[in-house]
Amino acid sequence: MEFIERSTARELQEYTKMLNDILEHKFTNGSDPSDDMLFNTLVSTIEMLRIYYNPWINCDVYYTTFNFFAKMDFTSPKFIQYILDSELMDFIERALVKSPSYIIEEAILFFHNLVTLASDEHIPKFYDFEFIQVLINYIRYSKMSQNHLQNIGKLAFQTLELLYQKSEEVLARKRLSRA
């Protein structure tokens, strides 16, 4: 049993180091990692989160994962589509419900960046996630709170505002194209 725990810890450390290495490469060299490297990292992330899904026990893994995705620019529609269709959104929702506040902030930042980069056809998919209700709840809780939830509430509000704004823009473009 101890061997399994040690090998799991080692695997988690290697995974966290891999994400940090990719980020370091991006920001120190000023060059983007290849699409293949990002795609493989994305698939590995989903698999890793499926295995180690408890954000309270594996805080470093969740924090590094969301920090990584919050900083990466997934400008390719292929990546955004994959993220929306994969189980990653389920893990984000799960992390938002039962996580330390610093992980919640990273998860919301990641979601915010996804909305920012999403194209017209991706925007409606965001409404399929319970994530929106979770963000609304954080906004409600933050109004009654005098602590870290206020920052989370502001970030949640900005994210919902951005999603609403982009949705309005999509609807306006559709109306113009019909006219």
PDB file of C-alpha atoms in Angstrom:
ATOM      1  CA  MET A   1       0.000   0.000   0.000  1.00  0.00           C
ATOM      2  CA  GLU A   2       2.822   2.371   0.874  1.00  0.00           C
ATOM      3  CA  PHE A   3       4.465   1.628  -2.496  1.00  0.00           C
ATOM      4  CA  ILE A   4       1.250   2.579  -4.326  1.00  0.00           C
ATOM      5  CA  GLU A   5       1.005   5.842  -2.388  1.00  0.00           C
ATOM      6  CA  ARG A   6       4.640   6.699  -3.120  1.00  0.00           C
ATOM      7  CA  SER A   7       4.312   5.895  -6.831  1.00  0.00           C
ATOM      8  CA  THR A   8       1.112   7.956  -7.020  1.00  0.00           C
ATOM      9  CA  ALA A   9       2.828  10.902  -5.347  1.00  0.00           C
ATOM     10  CA  ARG A  10       5.763  10.583  -7.756  1.00  0.00           C
ATOM     11  CA  GLU A  11       3.420  10.461 -10.754  1.00  0.00           C
ATOM     12  CA  LEU A  12       1.596  13.563  -9.540  1.00  0.00           C
ATOM     13  CA  GLN A  13       4.901  15.404  -9.052  1.00  0.00           C
ATOM     14  CA  GLU A  14       6.025  14.472 -12.569  1.00  0.00           C
ATOM     15  CA  TYR A  15       2.722  15.640 -14.017  1.00  0.00           C
ATOM     16  CA  THR A  16       2.889  18.959 -12.150  1.00  0.00           C
ATOM     17  CA  LYS A  17       6.502  19.428 -13.313  1.00  0.00           C
ATOM     18  CA  MET A  18       5.479  18.734 -16.924  1.00  0.00           C
ATOM     19  CA  LEU A  19       2.821  21.461 -16.847  1.00  0.00           C
ATOM     20  CA  ASN A  20       5.208  23.917 -15.209  1.00  0.00           C
ATOM     21  CA  ASP A  21       7.912  23.107 -17.770  1.00  0.00           C
ATOM     22  CA  ILE A  22       5.547  23.848 -20.647  1.00  0.00           C
ATOM     23  CA  LEU A  23       4.514  27.143 -19.040  1.00  0.00           C
ATOM     24  CA  GLU A  24       8.133  28.069 -18.367  1.00  0.00           C
ATOM     25  CA  HIS A  25       9.039  27.262 -21.976  1.00  0.00           C
ATOM     26  CA  LYS A  26       6.208  29.451 -23.238  1.00  0.00           C
ATOM     27  CA  PHE A  27       6.950  32.463 -21.078  1.00  0.00           C
ATOM     28  CA  THR A  28      10.771  32.390 -21.051  1.00  0.00           C
ATOM     29  CA  ASN A  29      11.301  31.626 -24.720  1.00  0.00           C
ATOM     30  CA  GLY A  30       8.329  33.621 -25.908  1.00  0.00           C
ATOM     31  CA  SER A  31       7.366  30.770 -28.184  1.00  0.00           C
ATOM     32  CA  ASP A  32       4.258  28.683 -28.036  1.00  0.00           C
ATOM     33  CA  PRO A  33       4.447  24.964 -27.424  1.00  0.00           C
ATOM     34  CA  SER A  34       3.413  22.934 -30.461  1.00  0.00           C
ATOM     35  CA  ASP A  35      -0.229  22.045 -30.964  1.00  0.00           C
ATOM     36  CA  ASP A  36       0.648  18.381 -30.524  1.00  0.00           C
ATOM     37  CA  MET A  37       2.304  19.062 -27.187  1.00  0.00           C
ATOM     38  CA  LEU A  38      -0.698  21.062 -25.984  1.00  0.00           C
ATOM     39  CA  PHE A  39      -3.174  18.492 -27.223  1.00  0.00           C
ATOM     40  CA  ASN A  40      -1.304  15.640 -25.522  1.00  0.00           C
ATOM     41  CA  THR A  41      -1.131  17.698 -22.331  1.00  0.00           C
ATOM     42  CA  LEU A  42      -4.862  18.305 -22.513  1.00  0.00           C
ATOM     43  CA  VAL A  43      -5.597  14.593 -22.884  1.00  0.00           C
ATOM     44  CA  SER A  44      -3.159  13.777 -20.054  1.00  0.00           C
ATOM     45  CA  THR A  45      -4.844  16.362 -17.843  1.00  0.00           C
ATOM     46  CA  ILE A  46      -8.250  14.836 -18.305  1.00  0.00           C
ATOM     47  CA  GLU A  47      -6.905  11.381 -17.558  1.00  0.00           C
ATOM     48  CA  MET A  48      -4.997  12.641 -14.514  1.00  0.00           C
ATOM     49  CA  LEU A  49      -8.041  14.413 -13.119  1.00  0.00           C
ATOM     50  CA  ARG A  50     -10.149  11.311 -13.692  1.00  0.00           C
ATOM     51  CA  ILE A  51      -7.731   9.314 -11.533  1.00  0.00           C
ATOM     52  CA  TYR A  52      -7.051  11.973  -8.860  1.00  0.00           C
ATOM     53  CA  TYR A  53     -10.328  13.824  -8.670  1.00  0.00           C
ATOM     54  CA  ASN A  54     -10.229  15.043  -5.067  1.00  0.00           C
ATOM     55  CA  PRO A  55      -9.093  18.684  -5.103  1.00  0.00           C
ATOM     56  CA  TRP A  56      -8.724  18.798  -1.308  1.00  0.00           C
ATOM     57  CA  ILE A  57      -6.228  15.948  -1.310  1.00  0.00           C
ATOM     58  CA  ASN A  58      -4.462  16.865  -4.539  1.00  0.00           C
ATOM     59  CA  CYS A  59      -4.472  20.654  -4.284  1.00  0.00           C
ATOM     60  CA  ASP A  60      -1.197  21.071  -6.183  1.00  0.00           C
ATOM     61  CA  VAL A  61      -2.462  19.050  -9.121  1.00  0.00           C
ATOM     62  CA  TYR A  62      -5.700  21.000  -9.419  1.00  0.00           C
ATOM     63  CA  TYR A  63      -4.017  24.355  -8.889  1.00  0.00           C
ATOM     64  CA  THR A  64      -1.274  23.650 -11.433  1.00  0.00           C
ATOM     65  CA  THR A  65      -3.789  22.292 -13.943  1.00  0.00           C
ATOM     66  CA  PHE A  66      -6.123  25.278 -13.826  1.00  0.00           C
ATOM     67  CA  ASN A  67      -3.224  27.719 -13.622  1.00  0.00           C
ATOM     68  CA  PHE A  68      -1.752  26.074 -16.710  1.00  0.00           C
ATOM     69  CA  PHE A  69      -4.969  26.259 -18.698  1.00  0.00           C
ATOM     70  CA  ALA A  70      -5.756  29.786 -17.494  1.00  0.00           C
ATOM     71  CA  LYS A  71      -2.400  30.975 -18.898  1.00  0.00           C
ATOM     72  CA  MET A  72      -2.470  29.118 -22.192  1.00  0.00           C
ATOM     73  CA  ASP A  73      -4.045  30.726 -25.240  1.00  0.00           C
ATOM     74  CA  PHE A  74      -6.152  28.049 -26.853  1.00  0.00           C
ATOM     75  CA  THR A  75      -6.806  30.050 -29.978  1.00  0.00           C
ATOM     76  CA  SER A  76      -7.389  26.974 -32.102  1.00  0.00           C
ATOM     77  CA  PRO A  77     -11.094  26.112 -32.378  1.00  0.00           C
ATOM     78  CA  LYS A  78     -10.002  22.452 -32.231  1.00  0.00           C
ATOM     79  CA  PHE A  79      -8.776  22.905 -28.655  1.00  0.00           C
ATOM     80  CA  ILE A  80     -11.816  24.822 -27.465  1.00  0.00           C
ATOM     81  CA  GLN A  81     -14.111  22.217 -29.027  1.00  0.00           C
ATOM     82  CA  TYR A  82     -12.164  19.406 -27.386  1.00  0.00           C
ATOM     83  CA  ILE A  83     -12.268  21.123 -23.999  1.00  0.00           C
ATOM     84  CA  LEU A  84     -16.024  21.694 -24.255  1.00  0.00           C
ATOM     85  CA  ASP A  85     -16.678  18.114 -25.386  1.00  0.00           C
ATOM     86  CA  SER A  86     -14.298  16.439 -22.953  1.00  0.00           C
ATOM     87  CA  GLU A  87     -14.714  15.656 -19.300  1.00  0.00           C
ATOM     88  CA  LEU A  88     -12.550  18.611 -18.340  1.00  0.00           C
ATOM     89  CA  MET A  89     -15.612  20.820 -17.843  1.00  0.00           C
ATOM     90  CA  ASP A  90     -17.050  18.237 -15.420  1.00  0.00           C
ATOM     91  CA  PHE A  91     -13.832  18.363 -13.415  1.00  0.00           C
ATOM     92  CA  ILE A  92     -13.973  22.146 -13.319  1.00  0.00           C
ATOM     93  CA  GLU A  93     -17.544  22.021 -12.034  1.00  0.00           C
ATOM     94  CA  ARG A  94     -16.543  19.460  -9.422  1.00  0.00           C
ATOM     95  CA  ALA A  95     -13.545  21.549  -8.376  1.00  0.00           C
ATOM     96  CA  LEU A  96     -15.715  24.633  -8.010  1.00  0.00           C
ATOM     97  CA  VAL A  97     -18.137  22.940  -5.663  1.00  0.00           C
ATOM     98  CA  LYS A  98     -15.600  21.500  -3.248  1.00  0.00           C
ATOM     99  CA  SER A  99     -12.199  23.148  -3.422  1.00  0.00           C
ATOM    100  CA  PRO A 100     -10.004  25.600  -1.579  1.00  0.00           C
ATOM    101  CA  SER A 101     -10.607  29.182  -2.734  1.00  0.00           C
ATOM    102  CA  TYR A 102      -7.336  29.560  -4.645  1.00  0.00           C
ATOM    103  CA  ILE A 103      -8.285  26.593  -6.858  1.00  0.00           C
ATOM    104  CA  ILE A 104     -11.758  28.040  -7.398  1.00  0.00           C
ATOM    105  CA  GLU A 105     -10.188  31.306  -8.594  1.00  0.00           C
ATOM    106  CA  GLU A 106      -7.950  29.472 -11.077  1.00  0.00           C
ATOM    107  CA  ALA A 107     -10.885  27.409 -12.378  1.00  0.00           C
ATOM    108  CA  ILE A 108     -12.973  30.550 -12.923  1.00  0.00           C
ATOM    109  CA  LEU A 109     -10.034  32.259 -14.668  1.00  0.00           C
ATOM    110  CA  PHE A 110      -9.706  29.261 -16.963  1.00  0.00           C
ATOM    111  CA  PHE A 111     -13.441  29.356 -17.751  1.00  0.00           C
ATOM    112  CA  HIS A 112     -13.209  33.131 -18.321  1.00  0.00           C
ATOM    113  CA  ASN A 113     -10.371  32.628 -20.817  1.00  0.00           C
ATOM    114  CA  LEU A 114     -12.324  29.919 -22.607  1.00  0.00           C
ATOM    115  CA  VAL A 115     -15.297  32.268 -23.016  1.00  0.00           C
ATOM    116  CA  THR A 116     -12.961  35.004 -24.260  1.00  0.00           C
ATOM    117  CA  LEU A 117     -11.470  32.752 -26.941  1.00  0.00           C
ATOM    118  CA  ALA A 118     -14.699  30.988 -27.940  1.00  0.00           C
ATOM    119  CA  SER A 119     -16.129  31.492 -31.402  1.00  0.00           C
ATOM    120  CA  ASP A 120     -19.789  32.074 -32.228  1.00  0.00           C
ATOM    121  CA  GLU A 121     -20.601  28.378 -32.526  1.00  0.00           C
ATOM    122  CA  HIS A 122     -18.992  27.602 -29.148  1.00  0.00           C
ATOM    123  CA  ILE A 123     -20.877  30.199 -27.085  1.00  0.00           C
ATOM    124  CA  PRO A 124     -24.207  28.287 -26.837  1.00  0.00           C
ATOM    125  CA  LYS A 125     -22.374  25.228 -25.473  1.00  0.00           C
ATOM    126  CA  PHE A 126     -21.367  27.132 -22.323  1.00  0.00           C
ATOM    127  CA  TYR A 127     -25.002  27.258 -21.267  1.00  0.00           C
ATOM    128  CA  ASP A 128     -25.092  23.459 -21.056  1.00  0.00           C
ATOM    129  CA  PHE A 129     -22.845  23.425 -17.994  1.00  0.00           C
ATOM    130  CA  GLU A 130     -23.857  23.655 -14.349  1.00  0.00           C
ATOM    131  CA  PHE A 131     -20.859  25.937 -14.091  1.00  0.00           C
ATOM    132  CA  ILE A 132     -23.094  28.954 -14.683  1.00  0.00           C
ATOM    133  CA  GLN A 133     -25.319  28.129 -11.708  1.00  0.00           C
ATOM    134  CA  VAL A 134     -22.228  27.627  -9.562  1.00  0.00           C
ATOM    135  CA  LEU A 135     -20.936  31.064 -10.606  1.00  0.00           C
ATOM    136  CA  ILE A 136     -24.295  32.626  -9.748  1.00  0.00           C
ATOM    137  CA  ASN A 137     -24.154  30.985  -6.317  1.00  0.00           C
ATOM    138  CA  TYR A 138     -20.670  32.399  -5.706  1.00  0.00           C
ATOM    139  CA  ILE A 139     -21.935  35.861  -6.592  1.00  0.00           C
ATOM    140  CA  ARG A 140     -24.770  35.425  -4.068  1.00  0.00           C
ATOM    141  CA  TYR A 141     -22.457  34.124  -1.330  1.00  0.00           C
ATOM    142  CA  SER A 142     -19.907  36.873  -1.933  1.00  0.00           C
ATOM    143  CA  LYS A 143     -22.482  39.548  -1.190  1.00  0.00           C
ATOM    144  CA  MET A 144     -22.950  38.091   2.306  1.00  0.00           C
ATOM    145  CA  SER A 145     -19.253  37.547   2.884  1.00  0.00           C
ATOM    146  CA  GLN A 146     -16.417  39.744   4.110  1.00  0.00           C
ATOM    147  CA  ASN A 147     -13.609  37.408   3.047  1.00  0.00           C
ATOM    148  CA  HIS A 148     -12.031  35.704   0.036  1.00  0.00           C
ATOM    149  CA  LEU A 149     -15.450  34.937  -1.454  1.00  0.00           C
ATOM    150  CA  GLN A 150     -15.759  38.586  -2.459  1.00  0.00           C
ATOM    151  CA  ASN A 151     -12.879  38.219  -4.933  1.00  0.00           C
ATOM    152  CA  ILE A 152     -14.355  34.990  -6.250  1.00  0.00           C
ATOM    153  CA  GLY A 153     -17.740  36.685  -6.567  1.00  0.00           C
ATOM    154  CA  LYS A 154     -16.248  39.558  -8.588  1.00  0.00           C
ATOM    155  CA  LEU A 155     -14.444  37.155 -10.876  1.00  0.00           C
ATOM    156  CA  ALA A 156     -17.603  35.050 -11.286  1.00  0.00           C
ATOM    157  CA  PHE A 157     -19.604  38.181 -12.121  1.00  0.00           C
ATOM    158  CA  GLN A 158     -17.045  39.332 -14.717  1.00  0.00           C
ATOM    159  CA  THR A 159     -17.115  35.889 -16.313  1.00  0.00           C
ATOM    160  CA  LEU A 160     -20.912  35.791 -16.529  1.00  0.00           C
ATOM    161  CA  GLU A 161     -20.948  39.351 -17.834  1.00  0.00           C
ATOM    162  CA  LEU A 162     -18.466  38.376 -20.561  1.00  0.00           C
ATOM    163  CA  LEU A 163     -20.540  35.317 -21.503  1.00  0.00           C
ATOM    164  CA  TYR A 164     -23.690  37.462 -21.691  1.00  0.00           C
ATOM    165  CA  GLN A 165     -21.903  40.106 -23.789  1.00  0.00           C
ATOM    166  CA  LYS A 166     -20.548  37.515 -26.216  1.00  0.00           C
ATOM    167  CA  SER A 167     -23.982  35.875 -26.429  1.00  0.00           C
ATOM    168  CA  GLU A 168     -25.543  39.240 -27.314  1.00  0.00           C
ATOM    169  CA  GLU A 169     -22.892  39.780 -30.007  1.00  0.00           C
ATOM    170  CA  VAL A 170     -23.605  36.338 -31.485  1.00  0.00           C
ATOM    171  CA  LEU A 171     -27.346  37.064 -31.564  1.00  0.00           C
ATOM    172  CA  ALA A 172     -26.743  40.478 -33.163  1.00  0.00           C
ATOM    173  CA  ARG A 173     -24.591  38.919 -35.897  1.00  0.00           C
ATOM    174  CA  LYS A 174     -27.257  36.279 -36.554  1.00  0.00           C
ATOM    175  CA  ARG A 175     -29.946  38.979 -36.856  1.00  0.00           C
ATOM    176  CA  LEU A 176     -27.769  40.958 -39.278  1.00  0.00           C
ATOM    177  CA  SER A 177     -27.097  37.915 -41.420  1.00  0.00           C
ATOM    178  CA  ARG A 178     -30.841  37.198 -41.697  1.00  0.00           C
ATOM    179  CA  ALA A 179     -31.681  40.781 -42.693  1.00  0.00           C
TER     180      ALA A 179
END
